[in-house]
mmCIF file of C-alpha atoms in Angstrom:
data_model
loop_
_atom_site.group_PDB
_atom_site.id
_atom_site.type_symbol
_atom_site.label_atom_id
_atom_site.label_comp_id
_atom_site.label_asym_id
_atom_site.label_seq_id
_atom_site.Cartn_x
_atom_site.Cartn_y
_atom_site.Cartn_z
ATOM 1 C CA UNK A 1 -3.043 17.669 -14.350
ATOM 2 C CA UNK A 2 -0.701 20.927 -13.969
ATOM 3 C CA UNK A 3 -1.425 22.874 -10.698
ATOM 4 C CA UNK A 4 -1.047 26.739 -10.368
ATOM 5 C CA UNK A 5 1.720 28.462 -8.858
ATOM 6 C CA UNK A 6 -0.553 29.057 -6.189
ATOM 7 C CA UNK A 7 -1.833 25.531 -5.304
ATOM 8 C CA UNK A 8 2.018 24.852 -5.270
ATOM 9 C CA UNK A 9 3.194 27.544 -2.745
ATOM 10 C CA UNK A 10 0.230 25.443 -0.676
ATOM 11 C CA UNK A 11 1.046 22.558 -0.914
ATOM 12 C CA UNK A 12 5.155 23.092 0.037
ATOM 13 C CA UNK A 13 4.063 25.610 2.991
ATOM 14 C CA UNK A 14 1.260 22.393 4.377
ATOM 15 C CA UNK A 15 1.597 23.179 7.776
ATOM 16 C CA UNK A 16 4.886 21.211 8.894
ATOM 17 C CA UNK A 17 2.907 19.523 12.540
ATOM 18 C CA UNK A 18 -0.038 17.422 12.095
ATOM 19 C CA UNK A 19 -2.532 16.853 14.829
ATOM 20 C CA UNK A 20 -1.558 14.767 17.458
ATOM 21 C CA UNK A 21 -2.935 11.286 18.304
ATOM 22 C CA UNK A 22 -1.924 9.357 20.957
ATOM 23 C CA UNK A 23 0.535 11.828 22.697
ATOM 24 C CA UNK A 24 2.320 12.013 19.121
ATOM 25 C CA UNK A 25 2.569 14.255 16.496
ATOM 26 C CA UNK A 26 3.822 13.807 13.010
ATOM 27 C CA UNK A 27 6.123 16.852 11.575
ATOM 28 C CA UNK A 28 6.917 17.356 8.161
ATOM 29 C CA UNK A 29 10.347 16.779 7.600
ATOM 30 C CA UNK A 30 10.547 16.301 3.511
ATOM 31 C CA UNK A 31 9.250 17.484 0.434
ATOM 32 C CA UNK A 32 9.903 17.045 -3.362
ATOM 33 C CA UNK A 33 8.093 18.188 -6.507
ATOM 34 C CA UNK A 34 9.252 16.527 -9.394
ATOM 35 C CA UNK A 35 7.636 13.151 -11.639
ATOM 36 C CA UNK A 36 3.933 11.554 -11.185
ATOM 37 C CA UNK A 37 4.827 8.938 -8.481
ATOM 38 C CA UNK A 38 2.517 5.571 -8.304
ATOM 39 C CA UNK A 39 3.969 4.117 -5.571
ATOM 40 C CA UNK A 40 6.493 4.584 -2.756
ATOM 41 C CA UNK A 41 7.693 1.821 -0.427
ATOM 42 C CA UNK A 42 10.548 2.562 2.439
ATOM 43 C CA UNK A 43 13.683 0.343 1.898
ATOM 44 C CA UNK A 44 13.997 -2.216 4.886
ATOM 45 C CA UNK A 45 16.815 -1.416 7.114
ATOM 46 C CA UNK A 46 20.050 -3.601 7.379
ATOM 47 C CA UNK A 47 20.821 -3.081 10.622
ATOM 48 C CA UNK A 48 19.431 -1.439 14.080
ATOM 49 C CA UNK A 49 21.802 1.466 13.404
ATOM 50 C CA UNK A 50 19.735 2.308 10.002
ATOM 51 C CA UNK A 51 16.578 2.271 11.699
ATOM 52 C CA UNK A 52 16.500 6.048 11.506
ATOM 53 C CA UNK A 53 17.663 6.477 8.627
ATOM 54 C CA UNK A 54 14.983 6.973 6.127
ATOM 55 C CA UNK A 55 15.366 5.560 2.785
ATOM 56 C CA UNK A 56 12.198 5.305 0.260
ATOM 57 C CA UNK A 57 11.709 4.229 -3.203
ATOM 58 C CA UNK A 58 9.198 5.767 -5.414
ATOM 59 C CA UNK A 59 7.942 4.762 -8.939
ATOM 60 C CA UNK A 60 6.431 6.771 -11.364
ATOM 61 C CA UNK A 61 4.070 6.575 -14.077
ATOM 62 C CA UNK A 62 2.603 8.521 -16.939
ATOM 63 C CA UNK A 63 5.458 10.065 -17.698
ATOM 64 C CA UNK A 64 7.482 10.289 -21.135
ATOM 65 C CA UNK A 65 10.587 8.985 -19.086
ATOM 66 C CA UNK A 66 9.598 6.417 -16.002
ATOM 67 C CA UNK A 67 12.076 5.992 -13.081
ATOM 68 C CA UNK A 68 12.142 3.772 -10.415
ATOM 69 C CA UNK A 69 14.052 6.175 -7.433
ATOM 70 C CA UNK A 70 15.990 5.732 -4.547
ATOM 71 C CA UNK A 71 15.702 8.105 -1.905
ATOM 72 C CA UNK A 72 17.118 9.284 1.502
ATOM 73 C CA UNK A 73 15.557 12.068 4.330
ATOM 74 C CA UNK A 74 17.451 13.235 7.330
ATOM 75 C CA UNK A 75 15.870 12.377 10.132
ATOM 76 C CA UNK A 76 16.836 15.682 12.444
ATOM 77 C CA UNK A 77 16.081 18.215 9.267
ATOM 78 C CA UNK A 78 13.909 20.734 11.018
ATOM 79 C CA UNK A 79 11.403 21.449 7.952
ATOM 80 C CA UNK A 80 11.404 25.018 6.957
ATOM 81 C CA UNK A 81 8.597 26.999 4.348
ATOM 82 C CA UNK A 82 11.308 26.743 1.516
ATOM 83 C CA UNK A 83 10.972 22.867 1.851
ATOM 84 C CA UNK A 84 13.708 20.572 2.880
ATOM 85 C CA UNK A 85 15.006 18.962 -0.151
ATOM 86 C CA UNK A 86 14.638 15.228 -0.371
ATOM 87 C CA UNK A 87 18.256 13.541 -1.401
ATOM 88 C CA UNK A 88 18.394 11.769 -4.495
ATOM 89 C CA UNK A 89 20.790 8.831 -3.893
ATOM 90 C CA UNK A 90 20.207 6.902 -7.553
ATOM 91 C CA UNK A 91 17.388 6.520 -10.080
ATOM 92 C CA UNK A 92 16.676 3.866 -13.297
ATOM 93 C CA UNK A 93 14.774 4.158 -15.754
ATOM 94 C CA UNK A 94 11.556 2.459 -16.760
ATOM 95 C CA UNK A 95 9.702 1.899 -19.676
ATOM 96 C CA UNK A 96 6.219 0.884 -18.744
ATOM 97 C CA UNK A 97 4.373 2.903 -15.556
ATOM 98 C CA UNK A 98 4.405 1.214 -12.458
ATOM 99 C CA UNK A 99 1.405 -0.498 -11.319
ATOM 100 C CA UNK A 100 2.429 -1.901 -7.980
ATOM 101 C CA UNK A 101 5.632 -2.653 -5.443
ATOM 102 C CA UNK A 102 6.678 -4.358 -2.973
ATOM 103 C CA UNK A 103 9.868 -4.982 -1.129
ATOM 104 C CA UNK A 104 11.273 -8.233 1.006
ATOM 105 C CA UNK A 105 12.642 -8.239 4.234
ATOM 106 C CA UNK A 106 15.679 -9.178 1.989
ATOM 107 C CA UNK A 107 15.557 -5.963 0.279
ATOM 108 C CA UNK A 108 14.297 -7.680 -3.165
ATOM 109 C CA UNK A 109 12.313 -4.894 -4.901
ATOM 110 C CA UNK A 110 8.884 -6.029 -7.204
ATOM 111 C CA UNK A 111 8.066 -3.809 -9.428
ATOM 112 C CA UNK A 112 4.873 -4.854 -11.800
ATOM 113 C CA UNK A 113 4.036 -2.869 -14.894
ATOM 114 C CA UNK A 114 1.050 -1.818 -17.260
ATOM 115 C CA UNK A 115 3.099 -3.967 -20.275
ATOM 116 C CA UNK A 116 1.987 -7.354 -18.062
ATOM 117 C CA UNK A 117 5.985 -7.481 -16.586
ATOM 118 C CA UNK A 118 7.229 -7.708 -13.319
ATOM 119 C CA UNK A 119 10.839 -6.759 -12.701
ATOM 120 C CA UNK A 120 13.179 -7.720 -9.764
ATOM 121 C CA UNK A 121 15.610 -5.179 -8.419
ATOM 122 C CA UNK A 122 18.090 -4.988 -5.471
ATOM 123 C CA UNK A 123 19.130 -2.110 -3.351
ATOM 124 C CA UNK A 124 22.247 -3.355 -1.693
ATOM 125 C CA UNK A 125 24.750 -1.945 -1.850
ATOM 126 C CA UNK A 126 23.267 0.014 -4.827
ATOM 127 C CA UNK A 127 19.227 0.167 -7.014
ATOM 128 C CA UNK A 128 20.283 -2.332 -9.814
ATOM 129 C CA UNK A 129 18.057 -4.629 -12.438
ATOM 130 C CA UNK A 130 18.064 -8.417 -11.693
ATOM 131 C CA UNK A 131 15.925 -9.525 -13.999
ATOM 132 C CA UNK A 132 12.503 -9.318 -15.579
ATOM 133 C CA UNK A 133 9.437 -11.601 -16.514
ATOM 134 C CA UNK A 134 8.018 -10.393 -19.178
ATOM 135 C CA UNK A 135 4.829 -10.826 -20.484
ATOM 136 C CA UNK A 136 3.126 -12.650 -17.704
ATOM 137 C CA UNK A 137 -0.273 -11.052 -18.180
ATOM 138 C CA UNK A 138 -1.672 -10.775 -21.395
ATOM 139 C CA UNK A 139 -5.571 -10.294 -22.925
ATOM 140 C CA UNK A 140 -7.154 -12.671 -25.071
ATOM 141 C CA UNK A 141 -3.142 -14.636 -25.258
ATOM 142 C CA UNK A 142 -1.975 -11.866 -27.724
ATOM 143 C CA UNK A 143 -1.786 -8.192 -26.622
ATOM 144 C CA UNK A 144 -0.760 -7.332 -23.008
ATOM 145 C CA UNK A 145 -2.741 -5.873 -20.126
ATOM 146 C CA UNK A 146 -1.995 -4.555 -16.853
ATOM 147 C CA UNK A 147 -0.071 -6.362 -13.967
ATOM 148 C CA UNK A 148 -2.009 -4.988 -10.851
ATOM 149 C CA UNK A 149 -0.766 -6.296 -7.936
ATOM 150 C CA UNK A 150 2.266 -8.162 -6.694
ATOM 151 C CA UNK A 151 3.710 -9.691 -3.148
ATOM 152 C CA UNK A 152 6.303 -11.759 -1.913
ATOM 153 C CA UNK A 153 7.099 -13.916 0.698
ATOM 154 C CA UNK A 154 10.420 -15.375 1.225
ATOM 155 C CA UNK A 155 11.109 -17.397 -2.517
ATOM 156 C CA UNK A 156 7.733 -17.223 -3.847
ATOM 157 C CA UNK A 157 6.366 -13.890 -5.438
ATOM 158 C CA UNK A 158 3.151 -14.024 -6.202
ATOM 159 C CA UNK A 159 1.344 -11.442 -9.250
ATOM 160 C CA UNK A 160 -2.121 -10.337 -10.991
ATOM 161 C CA UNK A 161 -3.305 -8.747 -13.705
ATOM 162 C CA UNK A 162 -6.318 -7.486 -15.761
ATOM 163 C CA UNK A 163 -6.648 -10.854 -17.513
ATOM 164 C CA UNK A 164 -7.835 -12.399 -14.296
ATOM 165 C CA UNK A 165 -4.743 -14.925 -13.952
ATOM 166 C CA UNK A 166 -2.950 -14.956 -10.745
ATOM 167 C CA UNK A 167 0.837 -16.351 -11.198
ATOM 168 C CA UNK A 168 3.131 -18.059 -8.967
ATOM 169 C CA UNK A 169 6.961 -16.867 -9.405
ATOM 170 C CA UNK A 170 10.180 -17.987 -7.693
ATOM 171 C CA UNK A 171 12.634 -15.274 -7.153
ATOM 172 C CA UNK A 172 15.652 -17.574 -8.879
ATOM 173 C CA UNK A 173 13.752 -18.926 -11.908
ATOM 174 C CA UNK A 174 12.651 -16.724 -14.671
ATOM 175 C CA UNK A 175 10.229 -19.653 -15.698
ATOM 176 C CA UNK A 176 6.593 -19.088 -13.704
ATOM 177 C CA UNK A 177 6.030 -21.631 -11.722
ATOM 178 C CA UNK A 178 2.107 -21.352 -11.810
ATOM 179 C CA UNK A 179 -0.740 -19.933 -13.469
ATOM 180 C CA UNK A 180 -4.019 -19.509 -12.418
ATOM 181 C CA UNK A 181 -7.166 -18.592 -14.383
ATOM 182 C CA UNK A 182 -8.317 -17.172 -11.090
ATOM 183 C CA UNK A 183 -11.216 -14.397 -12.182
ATOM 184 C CA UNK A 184 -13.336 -13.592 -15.203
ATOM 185 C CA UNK A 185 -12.813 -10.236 -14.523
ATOM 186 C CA UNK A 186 -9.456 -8.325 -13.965
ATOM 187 C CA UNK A 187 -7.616 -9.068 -10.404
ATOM 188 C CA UNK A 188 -6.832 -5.952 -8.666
ATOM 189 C CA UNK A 189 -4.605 -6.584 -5.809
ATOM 190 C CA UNK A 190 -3.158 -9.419 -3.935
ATOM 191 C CA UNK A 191 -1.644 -10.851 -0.569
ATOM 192 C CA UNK A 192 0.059 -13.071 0.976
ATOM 193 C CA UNK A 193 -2.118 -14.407 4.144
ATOM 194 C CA UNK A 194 0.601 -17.488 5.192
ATOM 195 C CA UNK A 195 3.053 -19.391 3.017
ATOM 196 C CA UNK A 196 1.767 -21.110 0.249
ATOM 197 C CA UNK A 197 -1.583 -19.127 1.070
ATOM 198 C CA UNK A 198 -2.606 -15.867 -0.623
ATOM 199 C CA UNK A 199 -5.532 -13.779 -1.084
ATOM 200 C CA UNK A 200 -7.139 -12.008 -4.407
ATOM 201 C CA UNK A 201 -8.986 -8.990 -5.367
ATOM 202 C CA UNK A 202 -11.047 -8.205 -8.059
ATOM 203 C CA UNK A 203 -13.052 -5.856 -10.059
ATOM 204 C CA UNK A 204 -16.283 -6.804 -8.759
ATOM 205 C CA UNK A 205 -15.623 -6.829 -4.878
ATOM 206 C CA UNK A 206 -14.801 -10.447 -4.516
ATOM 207 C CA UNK A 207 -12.169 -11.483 -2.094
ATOM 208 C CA UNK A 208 -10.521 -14.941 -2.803
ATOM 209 C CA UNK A 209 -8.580 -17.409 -0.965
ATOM 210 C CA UNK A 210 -6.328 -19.938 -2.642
ATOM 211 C CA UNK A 211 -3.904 -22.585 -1.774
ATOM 212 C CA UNK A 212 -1.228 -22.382 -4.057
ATOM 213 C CA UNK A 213 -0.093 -26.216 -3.465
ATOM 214 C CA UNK A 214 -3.706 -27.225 -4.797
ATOM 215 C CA UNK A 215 -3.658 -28.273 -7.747
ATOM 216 C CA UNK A 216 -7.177 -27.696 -8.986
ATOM 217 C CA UNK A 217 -7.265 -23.995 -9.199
ATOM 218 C CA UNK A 218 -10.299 -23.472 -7.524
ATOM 219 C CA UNK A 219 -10.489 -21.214 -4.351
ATOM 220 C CA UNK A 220 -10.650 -22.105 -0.961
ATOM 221 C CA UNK A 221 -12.943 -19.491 -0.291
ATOM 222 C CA UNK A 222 -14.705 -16.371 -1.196
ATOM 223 C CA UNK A 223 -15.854 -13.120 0.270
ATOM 224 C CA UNK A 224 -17.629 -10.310 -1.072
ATOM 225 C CA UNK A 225 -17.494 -6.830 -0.538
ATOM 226 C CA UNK A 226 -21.318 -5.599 -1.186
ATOM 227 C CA UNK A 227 -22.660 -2.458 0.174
ATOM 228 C CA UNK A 228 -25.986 -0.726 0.263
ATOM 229 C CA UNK A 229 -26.160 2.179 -0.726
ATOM 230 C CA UNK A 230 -29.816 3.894 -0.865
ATOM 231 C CA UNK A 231 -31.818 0.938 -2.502
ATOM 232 C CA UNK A 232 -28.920 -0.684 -4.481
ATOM 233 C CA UNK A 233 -26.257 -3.300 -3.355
ATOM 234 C CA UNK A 234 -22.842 -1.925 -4.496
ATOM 235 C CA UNK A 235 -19.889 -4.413 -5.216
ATOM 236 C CA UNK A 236 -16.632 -2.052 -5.188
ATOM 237 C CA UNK A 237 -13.342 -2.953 -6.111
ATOM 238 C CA UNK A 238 -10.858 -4.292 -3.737
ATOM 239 C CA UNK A 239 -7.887 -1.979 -4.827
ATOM 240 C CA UNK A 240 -5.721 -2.518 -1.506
ATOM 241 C CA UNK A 241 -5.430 -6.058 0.352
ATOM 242 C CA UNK A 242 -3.191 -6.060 3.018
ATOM 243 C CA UNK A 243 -3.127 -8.784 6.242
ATOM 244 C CA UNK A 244 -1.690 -7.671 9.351
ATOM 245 C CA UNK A 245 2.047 -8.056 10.413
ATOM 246 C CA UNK A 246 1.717 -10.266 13.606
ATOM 247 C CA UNK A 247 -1.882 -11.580 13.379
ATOM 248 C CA UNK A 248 -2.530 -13.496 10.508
ATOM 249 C CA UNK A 249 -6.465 -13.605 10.238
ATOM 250 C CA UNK A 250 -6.756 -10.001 9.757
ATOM 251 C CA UNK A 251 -7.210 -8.913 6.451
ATOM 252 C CA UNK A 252 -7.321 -5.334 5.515
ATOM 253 C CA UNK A 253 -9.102 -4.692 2.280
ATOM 254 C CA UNK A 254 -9.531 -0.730 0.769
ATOM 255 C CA UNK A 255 -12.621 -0.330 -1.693
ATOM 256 C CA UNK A 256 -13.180 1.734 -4.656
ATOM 257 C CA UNK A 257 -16.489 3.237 -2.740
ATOM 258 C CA UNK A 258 -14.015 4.927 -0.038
ATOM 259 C CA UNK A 259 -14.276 2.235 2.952
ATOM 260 C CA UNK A 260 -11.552 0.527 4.505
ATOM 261 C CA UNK A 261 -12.934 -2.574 5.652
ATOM 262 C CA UNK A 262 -11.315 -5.355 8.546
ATOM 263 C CA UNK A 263 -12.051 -8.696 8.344
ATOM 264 C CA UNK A 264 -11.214 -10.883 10.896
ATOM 265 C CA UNK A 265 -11.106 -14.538 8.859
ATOM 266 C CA UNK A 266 -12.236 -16.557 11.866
ATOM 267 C CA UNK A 267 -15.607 -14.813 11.636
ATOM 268 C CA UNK A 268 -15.271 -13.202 8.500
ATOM 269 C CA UNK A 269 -19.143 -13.091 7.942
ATOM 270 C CA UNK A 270 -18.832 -9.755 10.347
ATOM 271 C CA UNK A 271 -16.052 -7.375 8.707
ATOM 272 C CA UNK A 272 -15.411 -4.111 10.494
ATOM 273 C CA UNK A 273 -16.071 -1.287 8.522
ATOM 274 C CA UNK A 274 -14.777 1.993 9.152
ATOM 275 C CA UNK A 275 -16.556 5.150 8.885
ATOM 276 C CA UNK A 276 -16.386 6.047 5.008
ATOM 277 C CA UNK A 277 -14.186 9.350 5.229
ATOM 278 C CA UNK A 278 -12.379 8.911 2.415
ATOM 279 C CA UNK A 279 -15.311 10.505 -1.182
ATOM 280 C CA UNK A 280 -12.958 8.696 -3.913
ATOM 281 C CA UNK A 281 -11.868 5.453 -4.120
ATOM 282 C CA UNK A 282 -9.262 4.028 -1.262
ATOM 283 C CA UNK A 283 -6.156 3.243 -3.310
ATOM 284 C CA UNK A 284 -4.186 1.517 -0.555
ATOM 285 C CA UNK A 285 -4.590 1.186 3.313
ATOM 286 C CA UNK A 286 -1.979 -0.624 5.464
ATOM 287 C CA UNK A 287 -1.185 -1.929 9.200
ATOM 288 C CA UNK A 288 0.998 0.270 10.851
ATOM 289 C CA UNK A 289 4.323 -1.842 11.231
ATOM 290 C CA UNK A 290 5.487 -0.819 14.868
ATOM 291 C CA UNK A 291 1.586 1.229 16.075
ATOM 292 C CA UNK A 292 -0.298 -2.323 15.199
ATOM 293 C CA UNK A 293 -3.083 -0.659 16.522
ATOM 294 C CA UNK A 294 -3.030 1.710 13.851
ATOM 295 C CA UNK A 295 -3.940 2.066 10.134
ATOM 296 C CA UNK A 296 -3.283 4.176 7.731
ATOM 297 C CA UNK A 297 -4.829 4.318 3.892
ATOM 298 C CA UNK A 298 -5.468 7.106 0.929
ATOM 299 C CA UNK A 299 -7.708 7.576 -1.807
ATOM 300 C CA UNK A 300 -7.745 9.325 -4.820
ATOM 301 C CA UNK A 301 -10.286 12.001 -3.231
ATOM 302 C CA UNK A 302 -6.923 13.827 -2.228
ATOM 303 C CA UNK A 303 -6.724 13.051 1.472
ATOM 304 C CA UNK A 304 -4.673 10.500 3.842
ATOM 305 C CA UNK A 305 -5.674 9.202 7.126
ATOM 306 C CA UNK A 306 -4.026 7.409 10.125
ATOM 307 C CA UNK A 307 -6.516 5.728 12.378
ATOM 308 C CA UNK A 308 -6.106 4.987 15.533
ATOM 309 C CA UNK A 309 -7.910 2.026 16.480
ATOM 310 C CA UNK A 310 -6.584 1.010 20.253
ATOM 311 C CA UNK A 311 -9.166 0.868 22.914
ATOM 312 C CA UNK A 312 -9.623 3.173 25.421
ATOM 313 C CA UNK A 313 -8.301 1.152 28.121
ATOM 314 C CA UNK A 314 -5.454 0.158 26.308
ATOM 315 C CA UNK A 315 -2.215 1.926 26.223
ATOM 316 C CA UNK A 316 -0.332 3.096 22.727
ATOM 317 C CA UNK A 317 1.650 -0.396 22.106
ATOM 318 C CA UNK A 318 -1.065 -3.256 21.109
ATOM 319 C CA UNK A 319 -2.073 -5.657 23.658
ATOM 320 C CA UNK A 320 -4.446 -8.434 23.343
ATOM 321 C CA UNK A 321 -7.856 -8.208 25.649
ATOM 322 C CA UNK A 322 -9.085 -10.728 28.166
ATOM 323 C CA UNK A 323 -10.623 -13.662 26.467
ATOM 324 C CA UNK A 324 -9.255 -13.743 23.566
ATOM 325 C CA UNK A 325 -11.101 -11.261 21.651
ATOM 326 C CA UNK A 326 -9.596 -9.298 19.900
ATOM 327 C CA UNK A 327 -9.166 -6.138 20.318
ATOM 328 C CA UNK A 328 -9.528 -4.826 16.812
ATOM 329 C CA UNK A 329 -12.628 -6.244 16.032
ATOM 330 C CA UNK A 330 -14.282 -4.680 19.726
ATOM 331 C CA UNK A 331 -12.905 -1.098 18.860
ATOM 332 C CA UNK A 332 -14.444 -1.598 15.356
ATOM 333 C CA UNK A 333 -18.292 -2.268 16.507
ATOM 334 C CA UNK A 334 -18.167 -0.328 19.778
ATOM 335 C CA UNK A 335 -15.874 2.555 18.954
ATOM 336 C CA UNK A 336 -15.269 5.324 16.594
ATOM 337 C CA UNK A 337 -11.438 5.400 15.610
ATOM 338 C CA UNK A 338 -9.755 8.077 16.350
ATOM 339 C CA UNK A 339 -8.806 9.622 12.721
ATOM 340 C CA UNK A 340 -5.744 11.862 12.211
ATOM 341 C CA UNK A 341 -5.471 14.053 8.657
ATOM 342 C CA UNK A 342 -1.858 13.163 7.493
ATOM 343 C CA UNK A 343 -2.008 15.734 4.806
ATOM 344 C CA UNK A 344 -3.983 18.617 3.938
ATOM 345 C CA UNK A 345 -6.629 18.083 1.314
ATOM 346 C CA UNK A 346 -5.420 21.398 -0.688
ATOM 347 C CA UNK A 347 -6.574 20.119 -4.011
ATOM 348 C CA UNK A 348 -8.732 17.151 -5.141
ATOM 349 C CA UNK A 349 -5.745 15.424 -6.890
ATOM 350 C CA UNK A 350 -5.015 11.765 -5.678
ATOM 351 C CA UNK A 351 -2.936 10.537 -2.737
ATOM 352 C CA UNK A 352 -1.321 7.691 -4.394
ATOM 353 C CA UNK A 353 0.934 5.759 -2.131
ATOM 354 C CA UNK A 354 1.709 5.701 1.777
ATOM 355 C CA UNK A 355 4.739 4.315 2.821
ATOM 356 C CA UNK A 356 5.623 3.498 7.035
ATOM 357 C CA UNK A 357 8.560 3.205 8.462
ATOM 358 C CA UNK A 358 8.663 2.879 12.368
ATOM 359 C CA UNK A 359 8.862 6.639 13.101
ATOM 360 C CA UNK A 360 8.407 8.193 9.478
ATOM 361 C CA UNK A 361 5.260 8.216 6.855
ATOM 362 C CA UNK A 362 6.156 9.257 2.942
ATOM 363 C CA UNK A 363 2.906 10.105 0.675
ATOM 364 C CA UNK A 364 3.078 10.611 -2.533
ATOM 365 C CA UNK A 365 0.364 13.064 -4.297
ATOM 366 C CA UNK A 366 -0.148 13.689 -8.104
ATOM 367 C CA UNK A 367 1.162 15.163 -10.113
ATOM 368 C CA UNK A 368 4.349 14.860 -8.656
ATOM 369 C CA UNK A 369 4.874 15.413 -5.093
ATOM 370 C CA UNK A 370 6.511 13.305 -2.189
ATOM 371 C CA UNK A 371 5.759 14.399 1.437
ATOM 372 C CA UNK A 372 7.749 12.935 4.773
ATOM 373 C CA UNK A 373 6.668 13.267 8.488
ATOM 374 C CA UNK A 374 8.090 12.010 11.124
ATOM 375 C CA UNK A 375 6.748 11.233 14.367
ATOM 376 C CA UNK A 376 7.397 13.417 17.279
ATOM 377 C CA UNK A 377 6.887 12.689 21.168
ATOM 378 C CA UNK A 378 5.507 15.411 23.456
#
C-alpha cells in the first residue's frame, strides 16, 4: 500500500512529544522510511555503559529483496520536522519474509520465516548467519507453511507454525530435538512460561500449556479466549503471548478481536481484560521491561498504546500490595488504565512491531516506517 506525499509529510512531522503518563513523556527522537518492516526487537546491551545506547533490529517482509537490519539512534538527537535519520550500522539479506523474532539475553537472534525456517544470527561484534533449520514446518509433509512464532530461553528455542506442530530446538544442534503435533489448526504464537514450560496459541483462541519433558504430547492445560459479542461467542486468535519478566504466572495474550487480555495462571478462570481500544486485530502486546507496571501492544487498526496499569496508591516503580494480591489483577477489575497514544493514528495502515528498551520505544508502521521515542522526565 503506497501512501501520498501528503500522508508522508504527516507522518515524519507526528508531533515529536507524546502525552505524558506518569510524570513522563516520550519524545520522538528517530525516524526512517524505507522497506515493509515485520518486526523490530532492540539488541540487549553488553554492558551498563550501552544501556543508552539504542540499537534495534528490524525485519522486513513482502518485499522483492528481504533484510534483516541492524540499527543505532542517538540518544541526545533533539528530533527536528526534517526527521532525524536513523543510522544504518549493517544489513543481510533474506529470502523468505519474516514472521517472528526474538533475541537472548546472549544476543542470539531468531528469526522464523513464511518458507517453515528458522535462522540463528549473532550481533557481536557484528549481524552474521549461524545457521538455519530449514524446513521445520511443513503442510500435509510436502509443501511448506508458515513458521509463526518463536522464543528462547537459555539452550532451548522453542517454534510454531501453520501446520499446528510446535518444535523443540537446541541452539548447538541443527537436528530438532522435538516435535509436537500440538493443534489441528495453525499455532500462532508462543512463550516460554518457565524452563522446560511453554505456552501456545492458536487460530481458534485456545491457549495451551505443555511440558516439554513429557513425553506424551498432550497439554497440561488449556484456556480459551471466547468473547461475546452481541448474541455470538467469538473465539479470536491469540496473535501475541507474552508472560511477564519477574512474575511468572502472568500471561499476556493480544487477540485478533482488538483486546489485550491478562491472565493471572493461579486463577486463570478470571483474565483481566482491558478496555478494547485497539478496532483491528492486536498484533503484539508486551510487559514493559523496567515500568512492570506498564504494557504496551499494537494492532493492525494503525494505532499503539502504552498502558499504565499501577494503582493509584502506588508510586511509578512496581510494588507488590498487602496480602499478596496482586496488584495487576486489582487495577484490572477496579480500575481503568491509564492509556497513552504512542503514535498518531494518521492512516489506517498497521502498527506492526513495538520494541522497549528501558528508556526508548521503536514502532514500526507499514509500509515502511520505523519511529523512536524516548522517554523524558519533567
Amino acid at each position: 500500500m503506497m501512501l501520498s506525499e501528503v500522508e508522508r509529510l504527516n507522518l515524519n512531522n507526528v508531533s515529536s512529544r507524546m502525552p505524558q503518563h506518569g510524570g513522563k513523556s516520550w519524545k520522538k527522537i528517530g525516524f526512517h522510511s524505507g522497506k515493509k518492516t515485520s518486526k523490530v526487537r532492540f539488541v540487549p546491551s553488553k554492558t551498563k555503559h550501552d544501556n543508552d545506547v539504542g540499537v534495534f533490529l528490524s525485519a522486513t517482509y513482502e518485499e522483492e529483496k528481504n533484510e534483516l537490519c541492524m540499527w543505532s539512534v542517538d540518544p541526545m538527537a533533539q528530533f527536528e520536522e526534517s526527521g532525524e535519520k536513523l543510522n544504518l550500522k549493517c544489513s543481510l539479506n533474506c529470502e523468505f519474509d519474516c514472521v517472528d523474532m526474538k533475541i537472548s539475553d546472549s544476543g542470539r537472534v531468531f528469526l522464523c520465516w513464511s518458507d517453515g525456517s528458522c535462522g540463528m544470527f549473532t550481533v557481536y561484534p557484528t549481524l552474521q548467519p549461524s545457521f538455519t533449520w530449514q524446513n521445520l514446518h511443513r503442510s500435509g509433509g510436502q509443501l511448506h507453511c508458515a513458521c509463526r512464532g518463536v522464543d528462547v530461553m537459555g539452550e532451548d528455542v522453542v517454534t510454531v507454525g501453520d501446520d499446528g506442530k510446535l518444535i523443540l530446538l537446541n541452539s548447538y544442534n541443527q537436528t530438532p530435538v522435538k516435535s509436537i503435533d500440538a493443534s489441528s489448526v495453525g499455532l500462532t504464537s508462543v512463550c516460554f512460561s518457565k524452563h522446560n514450560e511453554v505456552v501456545t496459541g492458536n487460530s481458534r483462541g485456545q491457549i495451551a500449556f505443555w511440558d516439554l519433558r513429557n513425553e506424551g504430547g498432550k497439554p497440561t492445560g488449556v484456556l480459551c479466549l471466547s468473547r461475546l459479542r452481541g448474541e455470538k461467542t467469538v473465539h479470536p486468535t491469540a496473535n501475541s503471548l507474552e508472560k511477564h519478566p519477574t512474575r511468572t504466572h502472568l500471561l499476556l495474550s493480544g487477540g485478533s478481536d482488538g483486546c489485550v487480555t491478562l491472565w493471572d495462571l493461579r486463577n486463570a478462570k478470571f483474565p483481566v481484560e482491558f478496555e478494547r481500544t485497539h478496532t483491528g486485530p492486536v498484533l503484539e502486546a508486551h510487559f514493559h521491561p523496567e515500568m512492570q507496571e506498564c504494557i504496551v501492544s499494537c494492532s493492525s487498526s494503525g494505532d499503539a498504546f502504552l498502558w499504565d496499569c499501577s494503582l493509584p496508591s502506588t508510586p511509578s516503580t512496581f510494588n507488590p500490595v498487602a496480602n499478596d494480591q496482586d496488584a495487576w489483577s486489582s487495577v484490572g477489575r477496579a480500575h481503568h488504565p491509564q492509556v497513552t497514544t504512542l503514535l498518531p493514528k494518521v492512516t489506517e495502515t498497521s502498527v506492526t512491531s513495538l520494541a522497549l528498551s528501558h528508556n526508548m520505544i521503536v514502532c514500526s508502521k507499514d509500509p515502511g516506517f520505523l519511529f523512536v521515542y524516548k522517554k523524558q522526565l519533567n
